[in-house]
Amino acid sequence: MRCAITSRARLAGLDGASRTGLDVLDDELGIELLARIAGDGDVRRDPEAARRIVALCGGLPLALRIAGARLATRRHWTPRMLADRLADERRRLDELTVGDLEVRTGLGLSYDALDALGRTALRRLGLLGAPDVAAWTVAALLDLPQTQGTEDAEDVVERLIDAQLLHFTGIDRAGQPRFGLHDLVRVYAAERAEAEEPRAERAATLGRALGGWLWLTARATAAGPSGEVVLQNPRTLWPVGDRAAGQVLADPTGWFEAEAGAIAAAVERAAAMDLHALAREAAVTLCSSAYIVNNRFDSWSRTHEAALAAVRRAEDRTGEALLLIGLGQLRYEQDNFTESMTHYQQAVGLCAELGDARGHAAALAGLGSTYREQGRLQDAARELTRAIDDFRRLDDAAGLGLACRFAGSVHLELGEYATARVLLDESLAAYRRLGSRRGEALALRTYGLLHRALGEYEAAEELSGRSLAILQEFGDRLMSAYAAQARAKARLRLGRTREAAADLAGLLDVCRTYDDRWGEALVRRTLGECALAEGQLTDAETHLTASVTLWETLRLPLPRARTLRTLAELRDRLGDERGAAALRAEAGEVFTAYEAHEARES
C-alpha cells in the first residue's frame, strides 16, 4: 500500500521513501495558476502585470492562489493595481490574505518550529535584506566566535534549508556556497526582526555583517592595493574565519563580484535605519577598493545614494563631502562628466571648509581628471597641480600616484613631453612605494602613450604590454582592454596590423559589458585606423563614423576631432579631397581652441 505524506520541512527520517521537492513556479506556470483562479481573460489581457504578480509572490503557489482569489473577488481591481499594491514590501504580506488563507500564518508555523538560534538567524537574514550570503555572514549575524563560527553557522544554515526557509543559490567565483531567502520569507523575517529585536541589537547585527565585509576588503586591499586614494580607514571590523579570508585572497575580484549585491543591500538597510556613520564608512571604504574596479555601477550607486541621504539627514558634513567625492568618481566612470564636475566642485568647497586635507586633495584630483576628459586642459593642469602639492604634504603615495598620472596625461595632451615624463616618473615611483601593481600598470600604460607621442613605438609597445600583463593578473578586465588598445596603436605605428587587430579582438564586447562608452568610442576609432591600414575602407568608415557619433553623444570635442582627422585620411583614400580638407579644418579649429599638441603639429 502506498501513501503520500506532505510536509513544510524536509523529511529526512523516512527510510525507503521516494522524495519529491516542490519548487516555486516559473513565470508560465505561475501565470497559468493565477489565471485559473482570477479569470483567464483579466490576467491574459495584461501579461506584464501578471508576470510582476508572479515575481512579487516569488512563484509561491499559496501566494499566487491568494493573489488570484483577491482579483476574483474584487472585480474593480486590475492585475496592474494588485501588482502595484504588492510592490510595497511593508504591506505585501497584508495583501496576501483572503478568507482563511494567509501567507504570514503559513510562514509563522515554519518559523515557530525552528529552534531559538534558527529563528534568530532567519530574523537577521531578513534584516540584512541581501539576495544571498555565504555561511560566514550568518556567523557574523549571530556573533558566533571566529574559531568555530563558520562551522556552527553552517549547521544553522542546514536547519533552515531543511525547514525550506533558506535555499542554496550556487557556488560563487570565490568558491563560497551561497544561500538565499525566498522573497516572501525575507519580508516575513524582516517583520519578525522589527517586532522581536531592539533597535540597538539590529544596529549591532548590521555592524557585524558590514564589519566582516570591511575586514575582508581590508585584507584583499593590503594584499593587492588598487592604487585608489583611501579617504577613510574602516573602524567597524569583524574578523572572519581563515577559510573565508583565504577564498577572498585567492580571487579578490571574484569575491567582490559575488558580494556586491549583499553589501549594497546592507548599506541601504543601515541608511534606512539612520545608522549614517556605518553606512558612510562602508560606502566610502568600498569605493576606494572594490567598486572602483570593473565599473560596478549599480552597487556603487546604491551604496552612495543611500549613505548620502542618511548623512544629510544627520547633518554629517564630513560624510557628505566624502560621499560626494565617491559620486563624482562614479559619474566620471559613467562618462557623465558634467555631473561628475558638479559633485567634485561641491566636495572641494566642503573639504576646504572642514579642513579635510586628504579629501580636498582627492576632490581636486577628481575635478582635474574630469576637466581633462572635457578637453579643458589648462584647468585640468591647474587643479591637478594643486592636488599633487597637497598629496606631497600628506605623503600619500596612492594620491600622488593617481594625481601625477593624470597630470602627466594632461601635459602629454598639451605636448609638454618633458613635464609629462617627470610627472609619470613620480607616479610610477609612488605606486611602487605603495606596492600597488595595478597602479603601476596604469602608470606604465600612460608612459607608453608618451613614448608613442615621441615616435618611440617599440618602447610604447613594450610598456603597454607590461601594463596589460599586470592588469590581467589583477583581474581588471576593463583596464586590460585599455592596455590592449594602447598596444594595438603602437603596433599599428610599427606597421604590424595583424597583431594590432588581434589585440583589438573582443575589446568592444568588454567595454559594452562594463557600460564604458568612452572606451567603446576609443576602440571603435582604433578599429577604424586598423581597417584603414589594411585597406578595408568600408569597415574603416563604419568604425570611425560610429566613434564620432559616440564622442558627440558624450560631448567630448577633443577626441572627436582626433577621429575626424583619421576620417580625413579615409576621405583622401577615397579621392574626396574637398571632404578631407573640411574634416581637417574642423579638427584643427578644435585643436587650437583646446590648446592640444596637434595644433602645433598640423
mmCIF file of C-alpha atoms in Angstrom, residues 247-505:
data_model
loop_
_atom_site.group_PDB
_atom_site.id
_atom_site.type_symbol
_atom_site.label_atom_id
_atom_site.label_comp_id
_atom_site.label_asym_id
_atom_site.label_seq_id
_atom_site.Cartn_x
_atom_site.Cartn_y
_atom_site.Cartn_z
ATOM 1 C CA GLN A 247 38.955 32.421 -0.562
ATOM 2 C CA VAL A 248 38.972 36.199 -0.774
ATOM 3 C CA LEU A 249 42.727 36.441 -1.181
ATOM 4 C CA ALA A 250 42.692 33.715 -3.848
ATOM 5 C CA ASP A 251 40.322 35.735 -6.070
ATOM 6 C CA PRO A 252 39.533 39.237 -4.705
ATOM 7 C CA THR A 253 37.829 40.340 -7.917
ATOM 8 C CA GLY A 254 35.566 37.283 -7.959
ATOM 9 C CA TRP A 255 34.760 37.751 -4.286
ATOM 10 C CA PHE A 256 33.821 41.422 -4.756
ATOM 11 C CA GLU A 257 31.618 40.442 -7.682
ATOM 12 C CA ALA A 258 29.797 37.832 -5.584
ATOM 13 C CA GLU A 259 29.323 40.073 -2.551
ATOM 14 C CA ALA A 260 28.461 43.386 -4.239
ATOM 15 C CA GLY A 261 24.688 42.900 -4.084
ATOM 16 C CA ALA A 262 24.732 41.784 -0.457
ATOM 17 C CA ILE A 263 26.948 44.688 0.607
ATOM 18 C CA ALA A 264 24.752 47.204 -1.192
ATOM 19 C CA ALA A 265 21.622 45.796 0.480
ATOM 20 C CA ALA A 266 23.250 46.010 3.920
ATOM 21 C CA VAL A 267 24.350 49.623 3.369
ATOM 22 C CA GLU A 268 20.827 50.532 2.258
ATOM 23 C CA ARG A 269 19.387 48.908 5.421
ATOM 24 C CA ALA A 270 21.871 50.777 7.615
ATOM 25 C CA ALA A 271 20.992 54.059 5.904
ATOM 26 C CA ALA A 272 17.254 53.374 6.245
ATOM 27 C CA MET A 273 17.781 52.873 9.992
ATOM 28 C CA ASP A 274 19.659 56.212 10.079
ATOM 29 C CA LEU A 275 22.906 54.478 11.004
ATOM 30 C CA HIS A 276 24.598 57.155 8.950
ATOM 31 C CA ALA A 277 28.134 56.647 10.264
ATOM 32 C CA LEU A 278 28.038 52.924 9.485
ATOM 33 C CA ALA A 279 26.548 53.459 6.011
ATOM 34 C CA ARG A 280 29.082 56.187 5.232
ATOM 35 C CA GLU A 281 32.035 54.129 6.447
ATOM 36 C CA ALA A 282 31.068 51.124 4.351
ATOM 37 C CA ALA A 283 30.330 53.117 1.180
ATOM 38 C CA VAL A 284 33.484 55.238 1.344
ATOM 39 C CA THR A 285 35.769 52.294 2.171
ATOM 40 C CA LEU A 286 34.424 50.106 -0.612
ATOM 41 C CA CYS A 287 34.646 52.905 -3.167
ATOM 42 C CA SER A 288 38.424 53.077 -2.747
ATOM 43 C CA SER A 289 38.895 49.355 -3.167
ATOM 44 C CA ALA A 290 36.127 47.235 -4.614
ATOM 45 C CA TYR A 291 33.664 49.152 -6.743
ATOM 46 C CA ILE A 292 36.357 51.208 -8.453
ATOM 47 C CA VAL A 293 37.462 48.122 -10.374
ATOM 48 C CA ASN A 294 35.403 46.912 -13.343
ATOM 49 C CA ASN A 295 32.635 49.535 -13.122
ATOM 50 C CA ARG A 296 30.236 48.028 -10.576
ATOM 51 C CA PHE A 297 27.891 50.946 -11.201
ATOM 52 C CA ASP A 298 24.708 49.532 -9.646
ATOM 53 C CA SER A 299 26.202 48.638 -6.259
ATOM 54 C CA TRP A 300 28.362 51.764 -6.219
ATOM 55 C CA SER A 301 25.367 53.997 -6.898
ATOM 56 C CA ARG A 302 23.096 52.218 -4.394
ATOM 57 C CA THR A 303 25.574 52.463 -1.527
ATOM 58 C CA HIS A 304 26.469 56.097 -2.146
ATOM 59 C CA GLU A 305 22.970 57.407 -2.787
ATOM 60 C CA ALA A 306 21.617 55.678 0.346
ATOM 61 C CA ALA A 307 24.535 56.758 2.537
ATOM 62 C CA LEU A 308 24.443 60.343 1.219
ATOM 63 C CA ALA A 309 20.755 60.672 2.093
ATOM 64 C CA ALA A 310 21.478 59.345 5.594
ATOM 65 C CA VAL A 311 24.420 61.678 6.310
ATOM 66 C CA ARG A 312 22.443 64.666 5.074
ATOM 67 C CA ARG A 313 19.594 63.787 7.435
ATOM 68 C CA ALA A 314 22.165 63.604 10.229
ATOM 69 C CA GLU A 315 23.851 66.837 9.075
ATOM 70 C CA ASP A 316 27.151 64.955 8.848
ATOM 71 C CA ARG A 317 29.017 67.324 6.551
ATOM 72 C CA THR A 318 32.270 65.363 6.642
ATOM 73 C CA GLY A 319 30.429 62.286 5.468
ATOM 74 C CA GLU A 320 28.651 64.325 2.817
ATOM 75 C CA ALA A 321 31.975 65.564 1.429
ATOM 76 C CA LEU A 322 33.466 62.066 1.244
ATOM 77 C CA LEU A 323 30.383 60.620 -0.435
ATOM 78 C CA LEU A 324 30.291 63.463 -2.954
ATOM 79 C CA ILE A 325 33.847 62.510 -3.932
ATOM 80 C CA GLY A 326 32.689 58.909 -4.445
ATOM 81 C CA LEU A 327 29.708 60.032 -6.502
ATOM 82 C CA GLY A 328 31.971 62.312 -8.544
ATOM 83 C CA GLN A 329 34.141 59.321 -9.349
ATOM 84 C CA LEU A 330 31.081 57.209 -10.174
ATOM 85 C CA ARG A 331 29.756 59.785 -12.634
ATOM 86 C CA TYR A 332 33.256 60.087 -14.124
ATOM 87 C CA GLU A 333 33.374 56.328 -14.708
ATOM 88 C CA GLN A 334 29.876 56.548 -16.225
ATOM 89 C CA ASP A 335 31.115 59.219 -18.671
ATOM 90 C CA ASN A 336 28.751 61.777 -17.140
ATOM 91 C CA PHE A 337 31.419 64.454 -16.842
ATOM 92 C CA THR A 338 29.133 67.427 -16.192
ATOM 93 C CA GLU A 339 27.558 65.798 -13.143
ATOM 94 C CA SER A 340 30.956 64.491 -12.043
ATOM 95 C CA MET A 341 32.355 68.024 -12.158
ATOM 96 C CA THR A 342 29.460 69.332 -10.058
ATOM 97 C CA HIS A 343 29.971 66.701 -7.341
ATOM 98 C CA TYR A 344 33.715 67.313 -7.234
ATOM 99 C CA GLN A 345 33.306 71.088 -7.062
ATOM 100 C CA GLN A 346 30.904 70.735 -4.130
ATOM 101 C CA ALA A 347 33.340 68.364 -2.410
ATOM 102 C CA VAL A 348 36.284 70.743 -2.910
ATOM 103 C CA GLY A 349 34.377 73.529 -1.184
ATOM 104 C CA LEU A 350 33.142 71.334 1.674
ATOM 105 C CA CYS A 351 36.551 69.783 2.350
ATOM 106 C CA ALA A 352 38.224 73.206 2.360
ATOM 107 C CA GLU A 353 35.638 74.475 4.818
ATOM 108 C CA LEU A 354 36.049 71.412 7.059
ATOM 109 C CA GLY A 355 39.839 71.376 6.902
ATOM 110 C CA ASP A 356 39.911 67.864 5.413
ATOM 111 C CA ALA A 357 43.242 67.949 3.575
ATOM 112 C CA ARG A 358 43.100 64.425 2.100
ATOM 113 C CA GLY A 359 39.508 64.817 0.953
ATOM 114 C CA HIS A 360 40.362 68.206 -0.537
ATOM 115 C CA ALA A 361 43.286 66.735 -2.468
ATOM 116 C CA ALA A 362 41.198 63.814 -3.718
ATOM 117 C CA ALA A 363 38.393 66.124 -4.838
ATOM 118 C CA LEU A 364 40.884 68.360 -6.681
ATOM 119 C CA ALA A 365 42.387 65.330 -8.413
ATOM 120 C CA GLY A 366 38.945 64.162 -9.437
ATOM 121 C CA LEU A 367 37.990 67.613 -10.678
ATOM 122 C CA GLY A 368 41.210 67.834 -12.685
ATOM 123 C CA SER A 369 40.620 64.428 -14.260
ATOM 124 C CA THR A 370 37.098 65.490 -15.242
ATOM 125 C CA TYR A 371 38.386 68.712 -16.816
ATOM 126 C CA ARG A 372 40.905 66.610 -18.755
ATOM 127 C CA GLU A 373 38.147 64.454 -20.254
ATOM 128 C CA GLN A 374 36.225 67.587 -21.246
ATOM 129 C CA GLY A 375 39.310 68.929 -23.041
ATOM 130 C CA ARG A 376 39.805 71.775 -20.531
ATOM 131 C CA LEU A 377 43.498 71.023 -20.374
ATOM 132 C CA GLN A 378 44.748 74.181 -18.657
ATOM 133 C CA ASP A 379 42.031 73.931 -15.994
ATOM 134 C CA ALA A 380 42.938 70.280 -15.535
ATOM 135 C CA ALA A 381 46.650 71.063 -15.145
ATOM 136 C CA ARG A 382 45.875 73.745 -12.538
ATOM 137 C CA GLU A 383 43.667 71.558 -10.323
ATOM 138 C CA LEU A 384 45.928 68.519 -10.620
ATOM 139 C CA THR A 385 48.975 70.604 -9.653
ATOM 140 C CA ARG A 386 47.133 71.727 -6.524
ATOM 141 C CA ALA A 387 46.220 68.111 -5.750
ATOM 142 C CA ILE A 388 49.835 66.984 -6.218
ATOM 143 C CA ASP A 389 51.066 69.643 -3.799
ATOM 144 C CA ASP A 390 48.509 68.515 -1.202
ATOM 145 C CA PHE A 391 49.350 64.819 -1.604
ATOM 146 C CA ARG A 392 53.072 65.551 -1.298
ATOM 147 C CA ARG A 393 52.452 67.350 2.003
ATOM 148 C CA LEU A 394 50.355 64.400 3.191
ATOM 149 C CA ASP A 395 52.963 61.885 1.948
ATOM 150 C CA ASP A 396 50.062 59.976 0.384
ATOM 151 C CA ALA A 397 51.560 57.548 -2.121
ATOM 152 C CA ALA A 398 48.216 56.472 -3.637
ATOM 153 C CA GLY A 399 47.081 60.060 -4.106
ATOM 154 C CA LEU A 400 50.424 61.100 -5.534
ATOM 155 C CA GLY A 401 50.453 58.165 -7.951
ATOM 156 C CA LEU A 402 46.961 58.993 -9.192
ATOM 157 C CA ALA A 403 47.320 62.792 -9.429
ATOM 158 C CA CYS A 404 50.742 62.632 -11.119
ATOM 159 C CA ARG A 405 49.470 60.051 -13.608
ATOM 160 C CA PHE A 406 46.509 62.232 -14.577
ATOM 161 C CA ALA A 407 48.673 65.356 -14.675
ATOM 162 C CA GLY A 408 51.218 63.528 -16.850
ATOM 163 C CA SER A 409 48.498 62.654 -19.339
ATOM 164 C CA VAL A 410 47.318 66.279 -19.396
ATOM 165 C CA HIS A 411 50.812 67.608 -20.189
ATOM 166 C CA LEU A 412 51.105 64.874 -22.793
ATOM 167 C CA GLU A 413 47.935 66.219 -24.420
ATOM 168 C CA LEU A 414 49.426 69.721 -24.296
ATOM 169 C CA GLY A 415 52.597 68.488 -26.000
ATOM 170 C CA GLU A 416 54.736 69.279 -22.929
ATOM 171 C CA TYR A 417 56.560 65.971 -23.042
ATOM 172 C CA ALA A 418 59.421 66.726 -20.629
ATOM 173 C CA THR A 419 56.972 67.749 -17.909
ATOM 174 C CA ALA A 420 54.844 64.698 -18.619
ATOM 175 C CA ARG A 421 57.875 62.421 -18.181
ATOM 176 C CA VAL A 422 58.801 63.954 -14.803
ATOM 177 C CA LEU A 423 55.230 63.511 -13.535
ATOM 178 C CA LEU A 424 54.973 59.938 -14.763
ATOM 179 C CA ASP A 425 58.307 59.120 -13.109
ATOM 180 C CA GLU A 426 56.859 60.384 -9.831
ATOM 181 C CA SER A 427 53.606 58.484 -10.360
ATOM 182 C CA LEU A 428 55.399 55.217 -11.038
ATOM 183 C CA ALA A 429 57.676 55.652 -8.017
ATOM 184 C CA ALA A 430 54.695 56.405 -5.761
ATOM 185 C CA TYR A 431 52.744 53.342 -6.892
ATOM 186 C CA ARG A 432 55.798 51.134 -6.410
ATOM 187 C CA ARG A 433 56.354 52.569 -2.919
ATOM 188 C CA LEU A 434 52.704 51.768 -2.155
ATOM 189 C CA GLY A 435 53.081 48.251 -3.543
ATOM 190 C CA SER A 436 50.184 48.741 -5.962
ATOM 191 C CA ARG A 437 50.767 46.570 -9.009
ATOM 192 C CA ARG A 438 47.516 47.832 -10.544
ATOM 193 C CA GLY A 439 48.591 51.468 -10.096
ATOM 194 C CA GLU A 440 51.979 50.636 -11.588
ATOM 195 C CA ALA A 441 50.244 49.085 -14.605
ATOM 196 C CA LEU A 442 48.127 52.194 -15.171
ATOM 197 C CA ALA A 443 51.198 54.413 -14.987
ATOM 198 C CA LEU A 444 53.077 52.144 -17.407
ATOM 199 C CA ARG A 445 50.213 52.419 -19.892
ATOM 200 C CA THR A 446 50.364 56.237 -19.760
ATOM 201 C CA TYR A 447 54.152 56.062 -20.097
ATOM 202 C CA GLY A 448 53.577 54.027 -23.249
ATOM 203 C CA LEU A 449 51.374 56.802 -24.630
ATOM 204 C CA LEU A 450 54.193 59.275 -24.018
ATOM 205 C CA HIS A 451 56.673 57.119 -25.928
ATOM 206 C CA ARG A 452 54.172 56.741 -28.776
ATOM 207 C CA ALA A 453 53.772 60.529 -28.975
ATOM 208 C CA LEU A 454 57.583 60.793 -29.200
ATOM 209 C CA GLY A 455 57.657 58.276 -32.051
ATOM 210 C CA GLU A 456 59.331 55.612 -29.885
ATOM 211 C CA TYR A 457 56.954 52.860 -30.923
ATOM 212 C CA GLU A 458 58.947 49.830 -29.768
ATOM 213 C CA ALA A 459 59.141 51.258 -26.241
ATOM 214 C CA ALA A 460 55.414 52.117 -26.389
ATOM 215 C CA GLU A 461 54.577 48.540 -27.371
ATOM 216 C CA GLU A 462 56.746 47.064 -24.620
ATOM 217 C CA LEU A 463 55.328 49.307 -21.859
ATOM 218 C CA SER A 464 51.694 48.755 -22.836
ATOM 219 C CA GLY A 465 52.361 45.007 -22.984
ATOM 220 C CA ARG A 466 53.772 45.051 -19.441
ATOM 221 C CA SER A 467 50.741 47.054 -18.331
ATOM 222 C CA LEU A 468 48.401 44.536 -19.956
ATOM 223 C CA ALA A 469 50.067 41.551 -18.263
ATOM 224 C CA ILE A 470 49.788 43.112 -14.782
ATOM 225 C CA LEU A 471 46.159 44.178 -15.238
ATOM 226 C CA GLN A 472 45.192 40.717 -16.450
ATOM 227 C CA GLU A 473 46.892 39.242 -13.396
ATOM 228 C CA PHE A 474 44.979 41.689 -11.190
ATOM 229 C CA GLY A 475 41.700 40.676 -12.802
ATOM 230 C CA ASP A 476 40.840 44.165 -14.080
ATOM 231 C CA ARG A 477 39.190 43.327 -17.409
ATOM 232 C CA LEU A 478 38.244 46.881 -18.294
ATOM 233 C CA MET A 479 41.660 48.478 -17.839
ATOM 234 C CA SER A 480 43.193 45.421 -19.511
ATOM 235 C CA ALA A 481 41.139 46.418 -22.554
ATOM 236 C CA TYR A 482 42.627 49.919 -22.415
ATOM 237 C CA ALA A 483 46.155 48.488 -22.200
ATOM 238 C CA ALA A 484 45.461 46.178 -25.151
ATOM 239 C CA GLN A 485 44.149 49.126 -27.159
ATOM 240 C CA ALA A 486 47.300 51.102 -26.363
ATOM 241 C CA ARG A 487 49.494 48.216 -27.531
ATOM 242 C CA ALA A 488 47.413 47.902 -30.704
ATOM 243 C CA LYS A 489 48.084 51.588 -31.503
ATOM 244 C CA ALA A 490 51.820 51.104 -31.055
ATOM 245 C CA ARG A 491 51.751 48.053 -33.318
ATOM 246 C CA LEU A 492 49.813 50.000 -35.928
ATOM 247 C CA ARG A 493 52.552 52.638 -35.938
ATOM 248 C CA LEU A 494 55.077 49.838 -36.447
ATOM 249 C CA GLY A 495 53.076 48.564 -39.441
ATOM 250 C CA ARG A 496 52.111 45.302 -37.699
ATOM 251 C CA THR A 497 48.417 45.495 -38.455
ATOM 252 C CA ARG A 498 47.597 41.818 -37.911
ATOM 253 C CA GLU A 499 48.988 41.900 -34.379
ATOM 254 C CA ALA A 500 47.108 45.136 -33.756
ATOM 255 C CA ALA A 501 43.870 43.530 -34.954
ATOM 256 C CA ALA A 502 44.494 40.579 -32.621
ATOM 257 C CA ASP A 503 44.893 42.991 -29.680
ATOM 258 C CA LEU A 504 41.597 44.689 -30.557
ATOM 259 C CA ALA A 505 39.576 41.473 -30.892
#
